[in-house]
Amino acid sequence: DIQMTQSPSSLSASLGDRVTITCRASQNIVTFLNWYQQKPGKGPNLLIYDASSLQSGVPSRFSGSGSGTDFTLTISSLQPEDFATYYCHQSFNIPRTFGQGTKVEIK
Amino acid sequence: QVQLQQSGPGLVKPSQTLSVTCVISGDSVSTNSAAWNWIRQSPSRGLEWLGRTYYRSKWYNDYAESVKSRITINADTSKNQFSLQLNSVTSEDTAVYYCARDVASGQIDYWGQGTLVTVSS
């Protein structure tokens, strides 16, 4: 199975901050990497697919980059509604696997 | 707009079978351009993909090795739904279970509302 490792596990940030979350795959997954946001009591919501494509309806302050084994999710200017947990997810092969999550909290 | 509506019991006894159903609206379970997944989430295991079913001229299933001996995912085209059955459950199977659609490069673009299933006597 492909292991997905996110860092950090949690972070504290202020409104307007630029936030970067990284995800590392245990093997080359090309660009089959997706990012989700999850708020308490809700299912995950797709933000970025194919490493850098913005899902329809997602604000442009979210962006993704990377290929191979190293990937990044960036929030350019943190907004109140962005405080949540973020997960990466590889869709390169079966079984699909997820990172352990990064919780973004208010500083 | 695709919607996935889940239903199923919230409490299952140890050694019994967990069953959750996902009714699809806005798409077809037999579409050639999507797959229908079951994923669970617990504090101890995080997000864990369990398996999927999809139709490409015939039906296919993929399952996670961790549950392969206990899991069945079926599609019901007459009701436009798919279901999860997990046999011989233990407390380790206590989790929120999600149904979900994946498309194109495997990204999951729609999720069900989640069903908390507790395994307890």
Coordinates of C-alpha atoms in Angstrom, one line a residue, chain B residues 3-111:
Chain B
Q3 CA -26.7 13.4 -3.9
L4 CA -25.8 10.3 -1.9
Q5 CA -28.3 9.4 0.8
Q6 CA -27.1 6.8 3.3
S7 CA -29.2 4.6 5.6
G8 CA -28.5 1.8 8.0
P9 CA -28.5 0.9 11.7
G10 CA -26.3 2.8 14.1
L11 CA -25.7 -0.1 16.4
V12 CA -24.5 -3.6 15.5
K13 CA -23.7 -6.4 17.9
P14 CA -20.2 -8.0 17.9
S15 CA -19.9 -10.9 15.4
Q16 CA -23.0 -9.7 13.4
T17 CA -23.2 -8.1 10.0
L18 CA -23.0 -4.3 9.4
S19 CA -25.1 -3.1 6.5
V20 CA -25.3 0.4 5.1
T21 CA -27.1 1.5 1.9
C22 CA -26.4 4.5 -0.3
V23 CA -29.1 5.8 -2.6
I24 CA -27.9 7.8 -5.6
S25 CA -29.7 10.7 -7.2
G26 CA -28.4 12.8 -10.1
D27 CA -26.3 9.9 -11.5
S28 CA -26.6 6.2 -12.3
V29 CA -24.9 3.4 -10.4
S30 CA -24.2 1.8 -13.7
T31 CA -22.5 4.8 -15.3
N32 CA -19.3 4.1 -17.2
S33 CA -17.6 7.2 -15.8
A34 CA -17.6 6.8 -12.0
A35 CA -17.0 4.3 -9.3
W36 CA -18.9 3.9 -6.0
N37 CA -16.9 3.7 -2.9
W38 CA -17.2 2.9 0.8
I39 CA -14.8 4.7 3.2
R40 CA -14.8 4.8 7.0
Q41 CA -13.4 7.2 9.5
S42 CA -12.4 6.6 13.1
P43 CA -10.1 8.4 15.5
S44 CA -7.7 5.4 15.6
R45 CA -7.6 4.6 11.9
G46 CA -8.3 8.0 10.2
L47 CA -9.9 7.8 6.8
E48 CA -9.8 4.2 5.5
W49 CA -10.9 3.2 2.0
L50 CA -12.8 -0.1 2.2
G51 CA -13.7 -0.9 -1.4
R52 CA -15.6 0.1 -4.5
T53 CA -17.9 -1.2 -7.2
Y54 CA -18.1 0.1 -10.8
Y55 CA -19.5 -0.8 -14.2
R56 CA -17.5 -1.0 -17.4
S57 CA -19.5 -3.3 -19.6
K58 CA -19.6 -5.6 -16.6
W59 CA -19.4 -5.2 -12.8
Y60 CA -16.1 -5.0 -11.0
N61 CA -15.3 -4.8 -7.3
D62 CA -12.1 -3.9 -5.5
Y63 CA -11.6 -4.4 -1.7
A64 CA -9.0 -3.4 0.9
E65 CA -7.0 -6.4 2.0
S66 CA -7.7 -5.5 5.6
V67 CA -11.4 -6.3 5.2
K68 CA -11.4 -8.5 2.0
S69 CA -12.5 -11.7 3.8
R70 CA -15.5 -9.9 5.4
I71 CA -16.8 -7.3 2.9
T72 CA -19.3 -7.3 0.1
I73 CA -20.3 -4.3 -2.0
N74 CA -23.3 -4.7 -4.3
A75 CA -25.0 -2.5 -6.7
D76 CA -28.8 -2.5 -7.3
T77 CA -29.6 -0.9 -10.6
S78 CA -33.4 -1.2 -10.1
K79 CA -33.1 1.1 -7.0
N80 CA -30.1 3.1 -8.2
Q81 CA -28.2 2.3 -5.0
F82 CA -25.2 0.4 -3.7
S83 CA -24.6 -1.2 -0.4
L84 CA -21.9 -2.3 2.1
Q85 CA -22.0 -5.5 4.1
L86 CA -19.3 -6.2 6.6
N87 CA -19.4 -9.5 8.4
S88 CA -18.2 -10.6 11.8
V89 CA -17.8 -7.1 13.2
T90 CA -15.8 -6.2 16.3
S91 CA -15.3 -3.0 18.2
E92 CA -12.5 -2.2 15.8
D93 CA -15.2 -1.6 13.1
T94 CA -16.8 1.2 15.1
A95 CA -16.6 4.2 12.8
V96 CA -18.4 6.7 10.6
Y97 CA -19.1 5.0 7.3
Y98 CA -19.3 7.1 4.1
C99 CA -20.4 6.3 0.6
A100 CA -18.7 8.3 -2.1
R101 CA -18.4 8.7 -5.9
D102 CA -15.1 8.9 -7.6
V103 CA -14.5 10.1 -11.2
A104 CA -11.9 10.7 -13.8
S105 CA -8.5 10.5 -12.0
G106 CA -10.0 8.9 -8.9
Q107 CA -10.9 12.1 -7.1
I108 CA -13.9 11.8 -4.8
D109 CA -16.3 14.6 -5.7
Y110 CA -19.4 13.5 -3.8
W111 CA -19.8 12.0 -0.3

